[in-house]
Amino acid sequence: VNRLTSRSILTSEEEGAILGLDGHLEQVAMHKDFVSQGERVGYSCLVASGLVGRFGQNKDGTRQITCPYIPGDMADLPSVVSSRSGWGLTALAPTTLLQLSHSDLRRLAATYSGIAEAFWRDCVADGSIFSEWIVKLGRRGATARIAHLLCEMAVRYERSGQGELLSFTLPMTQAQLAEATGMTNVHLNRVLRELRLGEIVTVRSGEVIVHDWQQLVALGEFNKAFLMLDEPSPRILVGAL
Amino acid sequence: VNRLTSRSILTSEEEGAILGLDGHLEQVAMHKDFVSQGERVGYSCLVASGLVGRFGQNKDGTRQITCPYIPGDMADLPSVVSSRSGWGLTALAPTTLLQLSHSDLRRLAATYSGIAEAFWRDCVADGSIFSEWIVKLGRRGATARIAHLLCEMAVRYERSGQGELLSFTLPMTQAQLAEATGMTNVHLNRVLRELRLGEIVTVRSGEVIVHDWQQLVALGEFNKAFLMLDEPSPRILVGAL
DNA sequence: CGTTCTATTGAGGGAAGTCAACAGTGGTGG
DNA sequence: CCACCACTGTTGACTTCCCTCAATAGAACG
């Protein structure tokens, strides 16, 4: 739960306050949209297990996944400050959510400036990741997009202690990977085959095995700085207490 | 300067504190990158006039503009909480910047919770826009991308009182428009011609004239909700003072 | 008055999409 | 327990949107 500390430094009192929150546990079946675009929500979802995807949808029904959230992530922290959600959330796999009410989170942020700051910083990190995705989708080819996504997920799973850099579980179907990389499942499948035959990475039924990390990073022009996971930032709102 | 109030409600005391900030005015020539990727910065830039573009760059030098900032916008508010900038900022046109030091902004946010909240919300709005761009770049064709960008800029200029919805100044070259929409300047030029011949919109040397707003919105599948400009949110951090 | 952007148009090629068929897999209910 | 169905993954043939390369003309600027 205290994954926030990977980007921000909190006092033990603040950590305690967070751990003291209680929320509502919810099981969500795969492919179930539990928040839809434009809906007004009163809680944020901490992913407990499974995988959540933030997405936008076109009129013709095609979807673009804008960000995957792994266990430990807050899937819609931004909604704390803007309760009308501008996006949808879907379960990419069977998922367990911990719903935390906005009022509780707001009270926490109002009481502990360090927590407010950590929330703010997490939203900025979200934005940083989005920004990188825009570059990826706007200017890079199919192979680079896939390589980049796999690198990103590898680092995120590793940093959260849920997998190794070269071997981790990514419970997404090929159709979902295609929705995240802005391409067709057919073409994605072909590119995955190339990567497999090239001895670079194998993606098989939710398991990712990286054979050549260096080459994968090079193909995706991946630089993990944008994840803002390098070192927790010292607190900046010093005077507020 | 107090464009923050278009998304958040501040007390007059808070507004006064913001107006009391003093910064460093800086002229920047067109095409000049004044913040580069990975640089550590000590200030944020308020755009006073001109146009700023946030961008990411590939190894081969191709660029993707991830967000344009118009006069009144804070171009790198996120850097207040993560001083290492993960992106670059360039002047899309001759621009005047007001540089505000991070320490001043942090002191302000630490003193006035309403300002901290407004900053936070602005960063969330940034993320909301990014998110929409990911959908646009990942799932929509060239015409839709351009239409969507033009709609977005029309609304932003109108809301900030710097133009009308159907006629405004957008000081970007076609090459820059192409960098923002993830396509080639050549192809962008062709699509602009189609839009012009279709009596939908004319883009000519920095001037945008919309002939058919309804059709432009339809082409771009534009829904302005993601800009988070509809109504200022009431304050949520009530207890912090 | 040249040099350098910017805008425009043409011709041809290539990466990715579309349509379609089929095999494997897992879940479900009769 | 097995038959069935829906989803997933895989591959082939064809199409199309957009890129690449190229040339030209106008505009801006010193």
Coordinates of C-alpha atoms (C1' of nucleotides) in Angstrom, one line a residue:
Chain A
V1 CA 0.0 0.0 0.0
N2 CA 2.8 2.4 0.8
R3 CA 4.1 2.4 -2.8
L4 CA 3.8 6.2 -2.6
T5 CA 7.1 6.1 -0.8
S6 CA 8.9 5.0 -4.0
R7 CA 8.4 8.6 -5.2
S8 CA 8.0 10.6 -2.1
I9 CA 9.3 10.6 1.4
L10 CA 6.6 10.4 4.2
T11 CA 6.9 10.5 7.9
S12 CA 6.0 7.4 9.8
E13 CA 3.0 9.2 11.2
E14 CA 1.8 9.8 7.6
E15 CA 2.5 6.3 6.6
G16 CA 0.5 5.1 9.5
A17 CA -2.4 7.3 8.6
I18 CA -2.5 5.8 5.1
L19 CA -2.3 2.3 6.4
G20 CA -5.2 3.2 8.7
L21 CA -7.5 3.9 5.8
D22 CA -10.2 1.4 5.3
G23 CA -11.8 0.7 2.0
H24 CA -14.2 -1.6 0.3
L25 CA -12.7 -4.7 -1.4
E26 CA -14.3 -5.5 -4.8
Q27 CA -13.8 -8.3 -7.2
V28 CA -14.0 -7.4 -10.8
A29 CA -14.3 -9.9 -13.7
M30 CA -12.0 -9.7 -16.7
H31 CA -13.2 -7.3 -19.4
K32 CA -15.5 -5.6 -17.0
D33 CA -15.6 -1.8 -17.2
F34 CA -16.0 -0.6 -13.6
V35 CA -15.7 3.1 -14.3
S36 CA -16.9 4.6 -17.6
Q37 CA -16.1 7.8 -19.3
G38 CA -17.8 10.9 -17.9
E39 CA -19.1 9.1 -14.8
R40 CA -18.9 10.9 -11.5
V41 CA -17.2 8.8 -8.9
G42 CA -16.8 9.1 -5.2
Y43 CA -13.8 6.9 -4.7
S44 CA -10.4 6.0 -6.1
C45 CA -9.3 2.4 -6.8
L46 CA -6.2 0.9 -5.4
V47 CA -5.3 -2.2 -7.5
A48 CA -4.9 -5.1 -5.1
S49 CA -4.3 -7.8 -7.7
G50 CA -4.8 -8.3 -11.4
L51 CA -4.5 -5.5 -13.9
V52 CA -6.4 -2.3 -14.6
G53 CA -6.4 -0.3 -17.8
R54 CA -7.3 3.3 -18.2
F55 CA -8.8 3.8 -21.7
G56 CA -10.5 6.2 -24.0
Q57 CA -13.0 5.2 -26.6
N58 CA -13.9 6.3 -30.1
K59 CA -17.4 6.5 -31.6
D60 CA -16.8 3.4 -33.6
G61 CA -16.1 1.5 -30.3
T62 CA -12.3 1.1 -30.9
R63 CA -10.4 1.7 -27.7
Q64 CA -7.1 3.0 -26.7
I65 CA -5.6 2.0 -23.4
T66 CA -3.8 5.0 -22.1
C67 CA -2.2 3.5 -19.0
P68 CA -2.0 0.1 -17.3
Y69 CA -2.1 0.0 -13.5
I70 CA -0.4 -2.9 -11.8
P71 CA -1.1 -4.0 -8.2
G72 CA -0.1 -1.3 -5.8
D73 CA -1.1 1.5 -8.1
M74 CA -3.9 4.0 -7.5
A75 CA -5.9 3.7 -10.7
D76 CA -7.6 7.0 -10.5
L77 CA -5.9 9.2 -8.1
P78 CA -6.6 12.2 -10.3
S79 CA -10.3 11.9 -9.7
V80 CA -9.7 13.0 -6.1
V81 CA -9.4 16.6 -7.4
S82 CA -11.8 16.3 -10.3
S83 CA -14.6 13.9 -9.4
R84 CA -15.9 13.7 -13.0
S85 CA -13.8 11.0 -14.6
G86 CA -12.7 11.8 -18.1
W87 CA -11.8 8.3 -18.9
G88 CA -12.9 4.7 -18.3
L89 CA -11.3 2.0 -16.3
T90 CA -11.5 -1.6 -17.2
A91 CA -10.2 -4.9 -15.7
L92 CA -7.6 -6.3 -18.1
A93 CA -7.6 -9.5 -16.1
P94 CA -9.6 -10.8 -13.1
T95 CA -8.9 -8.0 -10.6
T96 CA -9.3 -7.1 -6.9
L97 CA -9.8 -3.5 -6.1
L98 CA -9.7 -1.6 -2.8
Q99 CA -12.0 1.3 -3.2
L100 CA -11.0 4.3 -1.1
S101 CA -13.5 7.1 -0.7
H102 CA -12.6 10.6 -1.9
S103 CA -13.6 12.1 1.3
D104 CA -11.2 10.0 3.3
L105 CA -8.4 10.7 0.9
R106 CA -9.1 14.4 0.9
R107 CA -9.2 14.5 4.7
L108 CA -5.8 12.7 4.7
A109 CA -4.4 15.2 2.2
A110 CA -5.7 18.1 4.1
T111 CA -4.3 16.9 7.4
Y112 CA -0.9 15.7 6.3
S113 CA 0.8 18.0 3.8
G114 CA 3.3 15.2 3.0
I115 CA 0.5 13.1 1.7
A116 CA -1.0 15.9 -0.3
E117 CA 2.4 16.3 -1.8
A118 CA 2.8 12.6 -2.5
F119 CA -0.6 12.5 -4.2
W120 CA 0.3 15.5 -6.3
R121 CA 3.6 14.0 -7.3
D122 CA 2.0 10.7 -8.3
C123 CA -0.4 12.6 -10.6
V124 CA 2.6 14.3 -12.1
A125 CA 4.2 10.9 -12.6
D126 CA 1.1 9.8 -14.4
G127 CA 1.4 12.8 -16.6
S128 CA 5.0 12.1 -17.3
I129 CA 4.2 8.6 -18.4
F130 CA 1.3 9.8 -20.6
S131 CA 3.7 12.3 -22.2
E132 CA 6.1 9.5 -23.1
W133 CA 3.3 7.5 -24.6
I134 CA 2.4 10.4 -26.8
V135 CA 5.9 10.4 -28.2
K136 CA 5.8 6.7 -28.6
L137 CA 2.5 6.6 -30.4
G138 CA 3.2 9.7 -32.5
R139 CA 6.7 9.0 -33.7
R140 CA 7.6 5.4 -33.4
G141 CA 6.9 2.3 -35.4
A142 CA 5.2 -0.9 -34.3
T143 CA 8.3 -2.7 -33.1
A144 CA 9.5 0.2 -31.0
R145 CA 6.0 0.7 -29.4
I146 CA 5.8 -2.9 -28.3
A147 CA 9.4 -3.0 -27.1
H148 CA 8.9 0.2 -25.1
L149 CA 5.7 -1.1 -23.5
L150 CA 7.4 -4.3 -22.4
C151 CA 10.4 -2.4 -21.0
E152 CA 8.1 -0.1 -19.1
M153 CA 6.1 -3.0 -17.6
A154 CA 9.3 -4.9 -16.8
V155 CA 10.6 -2.0 -14.8
R156 CA 7.3 -1.3 -13.0
Y157 CA 6.8 -4.9 -12.0
E158 CA 10.4 -5.2 -10.9
R159 CA 10.3 -2.0 -8.8
S160 CA 7.2 -3.0 -7.1
G161 CA 8.7 -6.4 -6.2
Q162 CA 6.3 -8.4 -8.3
G163 CA 8.6 -9.9 -10.9
E164 CA 12.0 -9.8 -12.4
L165 CA 13.2 -7.5 -15.1
L166 CA 13.8 -10.4 -17.5
S167 CA 10.8 -12.6 -16.6
F168 CA 7.5 -11.4 -15.3
T169 CA 3.7 -12.0 -15.6
L170 CA 1.8 -9.5 -17.7
P171 CA -1.8 -10.7 -17.7
M172 CA -2.9 -9.0 -21.0
T173 CA -4.2 -10.6 -24.1
Q174 CA -2.7 -9.7 -27.5
A175 CA -5.8 -7.7 -28.3
Q176 CA -5.2 -5.6 -25.2
L177 CA -1.6 -5.2 -26.0
A178 CA -2.7 -3.9 -29.4
E179 CA -5.1 -1.5 -27.7
A180 CA -2.3 -0.2 -25.6
T181 CA 0.2 0.2 -28.5
G182 CA -2.2 1.8 -31.0
M183 CA -2.3 -1.0 -33.5
T184 CA -4.2 -4.0 -34.7
N185 CA -4.1 -7.3 -32.9
V186 CA -3.2 -8.9 -36.2
H187 CA -0.2 -6.7 -36.7
L188 CA 0.8 -7.0 -33.1
N189 CA 0.9 -10.7 -33.4
R190 CA 3.2 -10.5 -36.4
V191 CA 5.6 -8.2 -34.6
L192 CA 5.6 -10.4 -31.6
R193 CA 6.6 -13.2 -33.8
E194 CA 9.5 -11.2 -35.2
L195 CA 10.7 -10.4 -31.7
R196 CA 10.4 -14.0 -30.7
L197 CA 12.3 -15.3 -33.8
G198 CA 14.8 -12.6 -33.3
E199 CA 15.6 -14.0 -29.8
I200 CA 14.7 -10.7 -28.2
V201 CA 11.6 -11.4 -26.2
T202 CA 8.9 -14.0 -25.9
V203 CA 5.4 -13.1 -24.9
R204 CA 3.3 -16.1 -24.3
S205 CA -0.1 -16.3 -22.5
G206 CA 0.6 -13.6 -20.0
E207 CA 4.3 -14.5 -19.4
V208 CA 7.0 -12.2 -20.7
I209 CA 10.5 -13.6 -21.0
V210 CA 13.2 -11.2 -22.1
H211 CA 16.1 -12.8 -23.9
D212 CA 18.1 -9.7 -24.8
W213 CA 17.3 -6.7 -22.6
Q214 CA 19.9 -4.4 -24.2
Q215 CA 18.4 -4.9 -27.6
L216 CA 14.8 -4.5 -26.3
V217 CA 15.8 -1.2 -24.7
A218 CA 17.4 -0.1 -27.9
L219 CA 14.5 -1.0 -30.1
G220 CA 12.1 0.8 -27.8
E221 CA 14.4 3.8 -27.2
F222 CA 13.5 3.2 -23.6
N223 CA 14.8 5.5 -20.9
K224 CA 13.3 4.8 -17.5
A225 CA 13.6 8.3 -16.3
F226 CA 10.1 9.2 -17.3
L227 CA 8.7 6.7 -14.7
M228 CA 10.0 8.9 -11.9
L229 CA 11.0 5.9 -9.9
D230 CA 14.7 6.7 -9.5
E231 CA 14.7 8.2 -6.1
P232 CA 12.0 9.5 -3.8
S233 CA 11.8 13.3 -3.8
P234 CA 12.3 15.2 -0.6
R235 CA 9.3 17.0 0.6
I236 CA 8.8 20.5 -0.7
L237 CA 5.8 21.7 1.2
V238 CA 7.7 22.3 4.4
G239 CA 5.8 25.2 5.9
A240 CA 2.3 23.8 5.8
L241 CA 2.1 22.0 9.1
Chain B
V1 CA -2.0 35.4 -14.4
N2 CA -4.9 34.1 -12.4
R3 CA -6.1 31.7 -15.0
L4 CA -5.8 29.1 -12.3
T5 CA -9.2 30.3 -11.2
S6 CA -10.7 28.8 -14.4
R7 CA -10.3 25.4 -12.8
S8 CA -10.1 26.1 -9.1
I9 CA -11.6 28.6 -6.6
L10 CA -9.2 30.7 -4.7
T11 CA -9.7 33.2 -1.9
S12 CA -8.9 36.8 -2.7
E13 CA -6.0 36.5 -0.3
E14 CA -4.6 33.6 -2.3
E15 CA -5.1 35.5 -5.5
G16 CA -3.2 38.4 -4.1
A17 CA -0.3 36.2 -3.0
I18 CA 0.0 34.9 -6.6
L19 CA -0.2 38.3 -8.1
G20 CA 2.5 39.4 -5.6
L21 CA 5.0 36.9 -7.0
D22 CA 7.8 38.4 -9.0
G23 CA 9.6 36.6 -11.7
H24 CA 12.1 37.1 -14.4
L25 CA 10.9 38.2 -17.8
E26 CA 12.7 36.5 -20.7
Q27 CA 12.4 36.8 -24.4
V28 CA 12.8 33.6 -26.4
A29 CA 13.3 33.5 -30.1
M30 CA 11.3 31.2 -32.3
H31 CA 12.6 27.6 -32.5
K32 CA 14.7 28.1 -29.5
D33 CA 14.7 25.2 -27.0
F34 CA 14.9 26.8 -23.6
V35 CA 14.5 23.7 -21.5
S36 CA 15.9 20.4 -22.7
Q37 CA 15.1 16.8 -21.7
G38 CA 16.6 15.7 -18.5
E39 CA 17.7 19.1 -17.4
R40 CA 17.3 20.2 -13.8
V41 CA 15.4 23.4 -13.6
G42 CA 14.8 25.8 -10.7
Y43 CA 11.8 27.6 -12.0
S44 CA 8.6 27.2 -13.9
C45 CA 7.7 29.3 -17.0
L46 CA 4.5 31.2 -17.3
V47 CA 3.8 32.0 -20.9
A48 CA 3.3 35.7 -21.3
S49 CA 3.0 35.9 -25.0
G50 CA 3.8 33.6 -28.0
L51 CA 3.5 29.9 -27.9
V52 CA 5.4 27.1 -26.1
G53 CA 5.6 23.4 -27.0
R54 CA 6.4 20.6 -24.7
F55 CA 8.1 17.9 -26.7
G56 CA 9.9 14.6 -26.6
Q57 CA 12.6 13.6 -29.0
N58 CA 13.7 10.4 -30.7
K59 CA 17.3 9.3 -31.4
D60 CA 16.9 10.2 -35.0
G61 CA 16.0 13.7 -34.0
T62 CA 12.3 13.6 -34.9
R63 CA 10.2 15.3 -32.4
Q64 CA 6.7 14.9 -31.0
I65 CA 5.1 17.9 -29.5
T66 CA 3.1 16.6 -26.5
C67 CA 1.4 19.8 -25.5
P68 CA 1.2 23.4 -26.6
Y69 CA 1.0 26.1 -24.0
I70 CA -0.7 29.3 -24.8
P71 CA -0.3 32.7 -23.0
G72 CA -1.5 32.4 -19.4
D73 CA -0.5 28.7 -19.1
M74 CA 2.2 27.5 -16.8
A75 CA 4.4 25.5 -19.1
D76 CA 6.1 23.3 -16.6
L77 CA 4.2 23.4 -13.4
P78 CA 4.9 19.6 -12.9
S79 CA 8.6 20.5 -12.4
V80 CA 7.7 22.1 -9.1
V81 CA 7.4 18.6 -7.6
S82 CA 10.0 16.9 -9.7
S83 CA 12.8 19.3 -10.5
R84 CA 14.3 17.1 -13.2
S85 CA 12.4 17.8 -16.3
G86 CA 11.6 14.7 -18.3
W87 CA 10.7 16.7 -21.4
G88 CA 11.9 19.7 -23.4
L89 CA 10.3 23.0 -23.9
T90 CA 10.6 25.0 -27.1
A91 CA 9.3 28.3 -28.4
L92 CA 7.0 27.6 -31.3
A93 CA 6.9 31.3 -32.0
P94 CA 8.6 34.4 -30.6
T95 CA 7.7 34.1 -27.0
T96 CA 7.9 36.0 -23.7
L97 CA 8.3 34.0 -20.6
L98 CA 7.8 34.9 -16.9
Q99 CA 10.1 32.6 -14.9
L100 CA 8.9 31.9 -11.4
S101 CA 11.3 30.2 -9.1
H102 CA 10.4 26.9 -7.6
S103 CA 11.2 28.0 -4.1
D104 CA 8.7 30.9 -4.4
L105 CA 6.0 28.6 -5.8
R106 CA 6.6 26.0 -3.2
R107 CA 6.4 28.5 -0.4
L108 CA 3.1 29.7 -1.8
A109 CA 1.8 26.2 -2.0
A110 CA 3.0 25.4 1.5
T111 CA 1.3 28.6 2.9
Y112 CA -2.0 28.5 1.1
S113 CA -3.6 25.1 0.7
G114 CA -5.9 26.5 -1.9
I115 CA -3.0 27.2 -4.1
A116 CA -1.4 23.8 -3.6
E117 CA -4.7 22.4 -4.6
A118 CA -5.0 24.5 -7.6
F119 CA -1.5 23.5 -8.7
W120 CA -2.3 19.9 -8.2
R121 CA -5.5 20.2 -10.2
D122 CA -3.7 21.9 -13.0
C123 CA -1.3 19.0 -13.2
V124 CA -4.2 16.7 -13.3
A125 CA -5.7 18.7 -16.2
D126 CA -2.4 18.4 -18.0
G127 CA -2.7 14.6 -17.5
S128 CA -6.2 14.6 -18.8
I129 CA -5.2 16.4 -21.9
F130 CA -2.3 14.0 -22.4
S131 CA -4.6 11.1 -22.0
E132 CA -6.9 12.4 -24.8
W133 CA -3.9 12.9 -27.0
I134 CA -2.9 9.3 -26.6
V135 CA -6.3 8.2 -27.8
K136 CA -6.1 10.6 -30.6
L137 CA -2.7 9.5 -31.8
G138 CA -3.3 5.8 -31.2
R139 CA -6.7 5.4 -32.7
R140 CA -7.5 8.1 -35.1
G141 CA -6.6 9.0 -38.7
A142 CA -4.9 12.1 -39.9
T143 CA -8.0 14.2 -40.5
A144 CA -9.4 13.5 -37.1
R145 CA -6.1 14.4 -35.4
I146 CA -5.9 17.7 -37.1
A147 CA -9.6 18.5 -36.5
H148 CA -9.2 17.6 -32.9
L149 CA -6.1 19.8 -32.4
L150 CA -7.8 22.7 -34.0
C151 CA -10.9 22.3 -31.8
E152 CA -8.8 22.1 -28.7
M153 CA -6.9 25.2 -29.5
A154 CA -10.0 27.1 -30.5
V155 CA -11.6 26.3 -27.1
R156 CA -8.5 27.1 -25.2
Y157 CA -7.9 30.4 -26.9
E158 CA -11.5 31.4 -26.5
R159 CA -11.7 30.5 -22.8
S160 CA -8.6 32.5 -22.1
G161 CA -10.1 35.5 -23.9
Q162 CA -7.5 35.5 -26.6
G163 CA -9.6 34.7 -29.6
E164 CA -12.9 33.5 -30.9
L165 CA -14.0 30.0 -31.4
L166 CA -14.3 30.4 -35.1
S167 CA -11.4 32.7 -35.7
F168 CA -8.2 32.8 -33.8
T169 CA -4.4 33.2 -34.1
L170 CA -2.4 30.0 -33.8
P171 CA 1.3 30.9 -34.4
M172 CA 2.5 27.4 -35.5
T173 CA 4.1 26.4 -38.8
Q174 CA 2.8 23.4 -40.7
A175 CA 5.9 21.5 -39.7
Q176 CA 5.0 22.2 -36.0
L177 CA 1.4 21.2 -36.5
A178 CA 2.7 17.9 -38.0
E179 CA 5.0 17.4 -35.0
A180 CA 2.0 17.8 -32.7
T181 CA -0.3 15.5 -34.7
G182 CA 2.2 12.7 -35.2
M183 CA 2.5 13.0 -39.0
T184 CA 4.6 14.4 -41.8
N185 CA 4.4 18.0 -42.8
V186 CA 3.8 16.8 -46.3
H187 CA 0.8 14.8 -45.4
L188 CA -0.5 17.4 -43.0
N189 CA -0.4 19.9 -45.9
R190 CA -2.5 17.6 -48.0
V191 CA -5.1 17.1 -45.3
L192 CA -5.3 20.8 -44.6
R193 CA -6.0 21.3 -48.3
E194 CA -8.9 18.8 -48.1
L195 CA -10.3 20.6 -45.0
R196 CA -10.0 23.9 -46.9
L197 CA -11.6 22.6 -50.0
G198 CA -14.3 21.0 -47.9
E199 CA -15.2 24.4 -46.5
I200 CA -14.6 23.2 -43.0
V201 CA -11.6 25.1 -41.8
T202 CA -8.8 27.3 -43.3
V203 CA -5.4 27.4 -41.7
R204 CA -3.3 30.1 -43.2
S205 CA 0.0 31.5 -41.9
G206 CA -1.0 31.3 -38.3
E207 CA -4.6 32.2 -38.7
V208 CA -7.3 29.7 -38.2
I209 CA -10.8 30.3 -39.6
V210 CA -13.4 27.7 -38.9
H211 CA -16.2 27.6 -41.5
D212 CA -18.1 24.7 -40.1
W213 CA -17.6 24.1 -36.4
Q214 CA -20.1 21.2 -36.2
Q215 CA -18.4 19.3 -38.8
L216 CA -14.9 20.0 -37.4
V217 CA -16.1 18.7 -34.0
A218 CA -17.6 15.6 -35.6
L219 CA -14.4 14.9 -37.6
G220 CA -12.2 15.2 -34.6
E221 CA -14.7 13.4 -32.3
F222 CA -14.0 16.3 -30.0
N223 CA -15.6 16.6 -26.6
K224 CA -14.2 19.5 -24.6
A225 CA -14.8 17.8 -21.2
F226 CA -11.2 16.6 -21.1
L227 CA -9.9 20.2 -20.9
M228 CA -11.5 20.5 -17.4
L229 CA -12.5 24.0 -18.1
D230 CA -16.2 23.6 -17.5
E231 CA -16.5 24.9 -14.0
P232 CA -14.0 25.7 -11.3
S233 CA -13.9 22.9 -8.7
P234 CA -14.7 23.8 -5.1
R235 CA -11.8 23.4 -2.8
I236 CA -11.3 20.0 -1.3
L237 CA -8.4 20.5 1.2
V238 CA -10.6 22.3 3.7
G239 CA -8.8 21.3 6.9
A240 CA -5.3 22.3 6.1
L241 CA -5.3 25.9 7.1
Chain C
dC1 C1' 19.5 40.0 -53.2
dG2 C1' 20.9 35.7 -52.0
dT3 C1' 19.9 32.4 -48.2
dT4 C1' 16.9 30.0 -45.4
dC5 C1' 12.5 28.8 -43.9
dT6 C1' 7.8 27.7 -45.3
dA7 C1' 4.2 25.9 -48.2
dT8 C1' 2.7 23.1 -52.0
dT9 C1' 2.3 19.4 -55.3
dG10 C1' 3.8 14.9 -57.7
dA11 C1' 5.3 10.1 -58.0
dG12 C1' 6.3 5.8 -55.9
dG13 C1' 7.0 2.7 -51.9
dG14 C1' 6.2 0.6 -47.5
dA15 C1' 4.2 -0.2 -43.0
dA16 C1' 0.2 -1.3 -41.0
dG17 C1' -4.9 -2.1 -41.6
dT18 C1' -8.8 -5.0 -43.3
dC19 C1' -10.9 -9.2 -44.3
dA20 C1' -11.0 -14.0 -43.7
dA21 C1' -10.1 -18.6 -42.3
dC22 C1' -8.7 -21.9 -38.8
dA23 C1' -6.6 -24.0 -34.6
dG24 C1' -6.1 -24.1 -29.7
dT25 C1' -8.1 -23.2 -25.1
dG26 C1' -11.0 -22.7 -21.4
dG27 C1' -15.4 -22.3 -19.4
dT28 C1' -20.2 -23.8 -19.0
dG29 C1' -24.1 -26.2 -19.0
dG30 C1' -26.8 -30.0 -20.6
Chain D
dC1 C1' -18.3 -36.0 -18.9
dC2 C1' -18.5 -34.3 -23.1
dA3 C1' -20.3 -31.0 -26.5
dC4 C1' -20.6 -26.5 -27.4
dC5 C1' -19.4 -21.8 -27.6
dA6 C1' -16.7 -17.7 -26.9
dC7 C1' -12.4 -16.0 -26.7
dT8 C1' -7.6 -16.1 -28.1
dG9 C1' -3.8 -16.7 -31.1
dT10 C1' -2.0 -17.4 -35.8
dT11 C1' -1.3 -16.9 -40.6
dG12 C1' -2.5 -15.5 -45.6
dA13 C1' -4.0 -12.2 -49.3
dC14 C1' -5.1 -7.8 -50.5
dT15 C1' -5.7 -2.8 -49.7
dT16 C1' -4.8 1.8 -48.1
dC17 C1' -3.1 5.4 -45.6
dC18 C1' 0.7 7.7 -44.9
dC19 C1' 5.8 8.3 -45.6
dT20 C1' 9.8 9.2 -48.5
dC21 C1' 12.0 11.6 -51.9
dA22 C1' 12.0 15.3 -54.9
dA23 C1' 11.1 19.6 -57.1
dT24 C1' 9.3 24.2 -57.1
dA25 C1' 7.6 28.7 -55.6
dG26 C1' 6.7 32.1 -52.3
dA27 C1' 7.9 34.6 -47.9
dA28 C1' 11.0 36.3 -44.5
dC29 C1' 15.3 38.0 -43.1
dG30 C1' 19.6 39.8 -42.9

